[in-house]
Amino acid sequence: NAGVTQTPKFQVLKTGQSMTLQCAQDMNHNSMYWYRQDPGMGLRLIYYSASEGTTDKGEVPNGYNVSRLNKREFSLRLESAAPSQTSVYFCASSVRTGDSYEQYFGPGTRLTVT
Amino acid sequence: AQSVTQLGSHVSVSEGALVLLRCNYSSSVPPYLFWYVQYPNQGLQLLLKYTSAATLVKGINGFEAEFKKSETSFHLTKPSAHMSDAAEYFCAVSFTGGGNKLTFGTGTQLKVEL
């Protein structure tokens, strides 16, 4: 049981380049999330998907697109990278336990845009 | 606006001393509250959660937190710090959906000294 996996672990892009961050979970969870983590700002939600076929914007969606390919996979795309998108990106999935949800996080992707 | 605040971006304690990490929220409705821990270069891991069943919540690794509605607080404590507790700790709150969408605090870096 690998949990939540993310690829790549590290990436360096030039301004204007595009890339897709991949995320997969093998826990059969319905909901999946993309966050970015910046120093002193905690984690901020970019997009989430409550179930296969649905996606919704979070707090900081500008400059990003997502695809919920199937129940397992949720990808994040940067169409034209900007230095402001230098960050650590975390994917998570969640399961309902009792009357609340618990989120499980991947190891992160460290992205630098020059 | 509903929000969560962590007081103190850095906390330093001696090994064996009490750990106290502060979290306050603002909300007009009872929230779901969570504490997550992040070890260096890793994703976040759930420590404990409050979902209205009990105001004192015990989590993993000897941590516990008490929900105090009158103080709108959910502080994290551990009676005796261990070197392995050195990490970043995040308080998170959900105001709807039982924690399906989380708002994170800015984090507290815990340092444990000999």
GROMACS .gro file of C-alpha atoms in nm:
model
  228
    1ASN     CA    1   0.000   0.000   0.000
    2ALA     CA    2   0.197   0.302  -0.128
    3GLY     CA    3  -0.055   0.564  -0.006
    4VAL     CA    4  -0.026   0.893  -0.198
    5THR     CA    5   0.255   0.914  -0.451
    6GLN     CA    6   0.374   1.220  -0.641
    7THR     CA    7   0.605   1.264  -0.938
    8PRO     CA    8   0.844   1.423  -0.990
    9LYS     CA    9   1.011   1.494  -0.654
   10PHE     CA   10   1.205   1.792  -0.788
   11GLN     CA   11   1.167   2.010  -1.096
   12VAL     CA   12   1.329   2.323  -1.231
   13LEU     CA   13   1.145   2.519  -1.500
   14LYS     CA   14   1.216   2.834  -1.692
   15THR     CA   15   0.954   3.109  -1.695
   16GLY     CA   16   0.689   3.029  -1.954
   17GLN     CA   17   0.746   2.654  -1.964
   18SER     CA   18   0.466   2.414  -1.886
   19MET     CA   19   0.455   2.096  -1.684
   20THR     CA   20   0.219   1.853  -1.517
   21LEU     CA   21   0.256   1.726  -1.163
   22GLN     CA   22   0.124   1.377  -1.118
   23CYS     CA   23  -0.050   1.235  -0.812
   24ALA     CA   24  -0.195   0.891  -0.747
   25GLN     CA   25  -0.347   0.720  -0.445
   26ASP     CA   26  -0.418   0.354  -0.389
   27MET     CA   27  -0.649   0.388  -0.089
   28ASN     CA   28  -0.973   0.410  -0.289
   29HIS     CA   29  -1.043   0.760  -0.156
   30ASN     CA   30  -1.304   0.974  -0.325
   31SER     CA   31  -1.160   1.320  -0.253
   32MET     CA   32  -0.824   1.452  -0.366
   33TYR     CA   33  -0.650   1.786  -0.323
   34TRP     CA   34  -0.360   1.997  -0.444
   35TYR     CA   35  -0.188   2.238  -0.204
   36ARG     CA   36   0.111   2.464  -0.227
   37GLN     CA   37   0.336   2.534   0.070
   38ASP     CA   38   0.532   2.856   0.097
   39PRO     CA   39   0.746   2.969   0.392
   40GLY     CA   40   0.543   3.145   0.657
   41MET     CA   41   0.215   3.083   0.476
   42GLY     CA   42   0.124   2.728   0.567
   43LEU     CA   43  -0.054   2.520   0.306
   44ARG     CA   44  -0.298   2.680   0.068
   45LEU     CA   45  -0.553   2.485  -0.133
   46ILE     CA   46  -0.518   2.520  -0.509
   47TYR     CA   47  -0.786   2.280  -0.633
   48TYR     CA   48  -0.975   1.986  -0.499
   49SER     CA   49  -1.187   1.706  -0.636
   50ALA     CA   50  -1.466   1.570  -0.421
   51SER     CA   51  -1.514   1.271  -0.648
   52GLU     CA   52  -1.418   1.136  -0.987
   53GLY     CA   53  -1.532   1.375  -1.258
   54THR     CA   54  -1.561   1.684  -1.039
   55THR     CA   55  -1.312   1.958  -0.958
   56ASP     CA   56  -1.342   2.288  -0.771
   57LYS     CA   57  -1.122   2.588  -0.716
   58GLY     CA   58  -0.956   2.643  -0.384
   59GLU     CA   59  -0.795   2.952  -0.237
   60VAL     CA   60  -0.521   3.007  -0.500
   61PRO     CA   61  -0.626   2.853  -0.836
   62ASN     CA   62  -0.489   3.119  -1.074
   63GLY     CA   63  -0.224   2.985  -1.311
   64TYR     CA   64  -0.317   2.621  -1.254
   65ASN     CA   65  -0.544   2.360  -1.408
   66VAL     CA   66  -0.632   2.015  -1.282
   67SER     CA   67  -0.758   1.687  -1.419
   68ARG     CA   68  -0.920   1.410  -1.222
   69LEU     CA   69  -0.829   1.135  -1.463
   70ASN     CA   70  -0.997   0.857  -1.265
   71LYS     CA   71  -1.053   0.775  -0.900
   72ARG     CA   72  -0.683   0.715  -0.840
   73GLU     CA   73  -0.518   1.004  -1.023
   74PHE     CA   74  -0.535   1.381  -0.991
   75SER     CA   75  -0.290   1.591  -1.191
   76LEU     CA   76  -0.194   1.958  -1.162
   77ARG     CA   77  -0.084   2.151  -1.470
   78LEU     CA   78   0.107   2.474  -1.495
   79GLU     CA   79   0.048   2.608  -1.847
   80SER     CA   80   0.299   2.894  -1.833
   81ALA     CA   81   0.516   2.881  -1.525
   82ALA     CA   82   0.601   3.200  -1.337
   83PRO     CA   83   0.860   3.260  -1.061
   84SER     CA   84   0.570   3.317  -0.818
   85GLN     CA   85   0.484   2.950  -0.863
   86THR     CA   86   0.812   2.841  -0.704
   87SER     CA   87   0.686   2.634  -0.413
   88VAL     CA   88   0.648   2.287  -0.268
   89TYR     CA   89   0.335   2.117  -0.398
   90PHE     CA   90   0.149   1.854  -0.200
   91CYS     CA   91  -0.121   1.621  -0.315
   92ALA     CA   92  -0.358   1.468  -0.063
   93SER     CA   93  -0.655   1.237  -0.054
   94SER     CA   94  -0.917   1.196   0.214
   95VAL     CA   95  -1.147   0.938   0.364
   96ARG     CA   96  -1.444   0.982   0.593
   97THR     CA   97  -1.375   0.841   0.940
   98GLY     CA   98  -1.671   0.866   1.174
   99ASP     CA   99  -1.819   1.214   1.138
  100SER     CA  100  -1.514   1.377   0.985
  101TYR     CA  101  -1.259   1.339   0.709
  102GLU     CA  102  -0.888   1.260   0.742
  103GLN     CA  103  -0.646   1.376   0.480
  104TYR     CA  104  -0.339   1.177   0.374
  105PHE     CA  105  -0.051   1.360   0.210
  106GLY     CA  106   0.206   1.269  -0.049
  107PRO     CA  107   0.577   1.349  -0.007
  108GLY     CA  108   0.563   1.666  -0.216
  109THR     CA  109   0.714   1.808  -0.534
  110ARG     CA  110   0.968   2.088  -0.498
  111LEU     CA  111   0.932   2.320  -0.798
  112THR     CA  112   1.164   2.606  -0.883
  113VAL     CA  113   1.079   2.849  -1.164
  114THR     CA  114   1.368   3.067  -1.283
  115ALA     CA  115  -1.409   3.581   0.816
  116GLN     CA  116  -1.337   3.234   0.943
  117SER     CA  117  -0.967   3.172   1.004
  118VAL     CA  118  -0.704   2.992   1.210
  119THR     CA  119  -0.404   3.151   1.379
  120GLN     CA  120  -0.094   2.987   1.518
  121LEU     CA  121   0.093   3.204   1.766
  122GLY     CA  122   0.469   3.170   1.743
  123SER     CA  123   0.633   3.062   1.421
  124HIS     CA  124   0.924   2.911   1.617
  125VAL     CA  125   0.917   2.743   1.957
  126SER     CA  126   1.221   2.604   2.133
  127VAL     CA  127   1.209   2.368   2.433
  128SER     CA  128   1.454   2.154   2.622
  129GLU     CA  129   1.432   1.779   2.599
  130GLY     CA  130   1.196   1.659   2.873
  131ALA     CA  131   1.015   1.994   2.901
  132LEU     CA  132   0.650   2.064   2.830
  133VAL     CA  133   0.557   2.137   2.471
  134LEU     CA  134   0.279   2.393   2.414
  135LEU     CA  135   0.188   2.500   2.061
  136ARG     CA  136  -0.094   2.750   2.029
  137CYS     CA  137  -0.383   2.756   1.786
  138ASN     CA  138  -0.682   2.987   1.784
  139TYR     CA  139  -0.969   2.997   1.540
  140SER     CA  140  -1.243   3.239   1.457
  141SER     CA  141  -1.576   3.098   1.358
  142SER     CA  142  -1.942   3.151   1.420
  143VAL     CA  143  -2.010   2.779   1.400
  144PRO     CA  144  -1.838   2.489   1.575
  145PRO     CA  145  -1.546   2.384   1.363
  146TYR     CA  146  -1.362   2.061   1.305
  147LEU     CA  147  -1.000   2.105   1.421
  148PHE     CA  148  -0.687   1.913   1.332
  149TRP     CA  149  -0.318   1.910   1.414
  150TYR     CA  150  -0.071   1.785   1.154
  151VAL     CA  151   0.304   1.730   1.185
  152GLN     CA  152   0.559   1.766   0.906
  153TYR     CA  153   0.906   1.618   0.943
  154PRO     CA  154   1.182   1.758   0.720
  155ASN     CA  155   1.132   1.686   0.351
  156GLN     CA  156   0.815   1.488   0.411
  157GLY     CA  157   0.442   1.531   0.368
  158LEU     CA  158   0.203   1.608   0.652
  159GLN     CA  159   0.083   1.343   0.895
  160LEU     CA  160  -0.230   1.367   1.107
  161LEU     CA  161  -0.155   1.394   1.481
  162LEU     CA  162  -0.507   1.431   1.616
  163LYS     CA  163  -0.848   1.579   1.545
  164TYR     CA  164  -1.143   1.732   1.730
  165THR     CA  165  -1.489   1.655   1.601
  166SER     CA  166  -1.710   1.747   1.901
  167ALA     CA  167  -1.710   1.402   2.063
  168ALA     CA  168  -1.470   1.500   2.345
  169THR     CA  169  -1.297   1.827   2.427
  170LEU     CA  170  -0.967   1.660   2.524
  171VAL     CA  171  -0.826   1.471   2.231
  172LYS     CA  172  -0.532   1.232   2.245
  173GLY     CA  173  -0.319   1.173   1.939
  174ILE     CA  174  -0.011   0.986   1.830
  175ASN     CA  175   0.336   1.020   1.984
  176GLY     CA  176   0.201   1.135   2.322
  177PHE     CA  177   0.045   1.459   2.198
  178GLU     CA  178  -0.293   1.585   2.307
  179ALA     CA  179  -0.505   1.895   2.250
  180GLU     CA  180  -0.795   2.052   2.432
  181PHE     CA  181  -1.081   2.229   2.259
  182LYS     CA  182  -1.188   2.537   2.456
  183LYS     CA  183  -1.490   2.699   2.300
  184SER     CA  184  -1.484   3.000   2.536
  185GLU     CA  185  -1.128   3.078   2.429
  186THR     CA  186  -1.172   2.961   2.066
  187SER     CA  187  -0.853   2.763   2.110
  188PHE     CA  188  -0.715   2.420   2.032
  189HIS     CA  189  -0.364   2.419   2.177
  190LEU     CA  190  -0.135   2.120   2.130
  191THR     CA  191   0.060   1.986   2.427
  192LYS     CA  192   0.301   1.711   2.518
  193PRO     CA  193   0.422   1.666   2.876
  194SER     CA  194   0.782   1.576   2.792
  195ALA     CA  195   0.955   1.671   2.468
  196HIS     CA  196   1.177   1.427   2.285
  197MET     CA  197   1.441   1.507   2.026
  198SER     CA  198   1.232   1.321   1.767
  199ASP     CA  199   0.949   1.576   1.814
  200ALA     CA  200   1.147   1.840   1.626
  201ALA     CA  201   0.930   1.919   1.325
  202GLU     CA  202   0.683   2.173   1.193
  203TYR     CA  203   0.331   2.157   1.331
  204PHE     CA  204   0.021   2.284   1.157
  205CYS     CA  205  -0.319   2.355   1.300
  206ALA     CA  206  -0.602   2.320   1.050
  207VAL     CA  207  -0.970   2.394   1.064
  208SER     CA  208  -1.272   2.298   0.864
  209PHE     CA  209  -1.595   2.486   0.897
  210THR     CA  210  -1.800   2.266   0.671
  211GLY     CA  211  -1.809   1.909   0.557
  212GLY     CA  212  -1.636   1.749   0.852
  213GLY     CA  213  -1.287   1.834   0.735
  214ASN     CA  214  -1.324   1.772   0.367
  215LYS     CA  215  -1.183   2.119   0.301
  216LEU     CA  216  -0.915   2.244   0.537
  217THR     CA  217  -0.774   2.587   0.612
  218PHE     CA  218  -0.424   2.564   0.755
  219GLY     CA  219  -0.244   2.789   0.996
  220THR     CA  220   0.099   2.920   0.908
  221GLY     CA  221   0.279   2.655   1.110
  222THR     CA  222   0.504   2.641   1.418
  223GLN     CA  223   0.856   2.507   1.392
  224LEU     CA  224   0.942   2.314   1.708
  225LYS     CA  225   1.306   2.286   1.808
  226VAL     CA  226   1.408   2.049   2.087
  227GLU     CA  227   1.741   2.114   2.255
  228LEU     CA  228   1.951   1.893   2.479
   0.00000   0.00000   0.00000
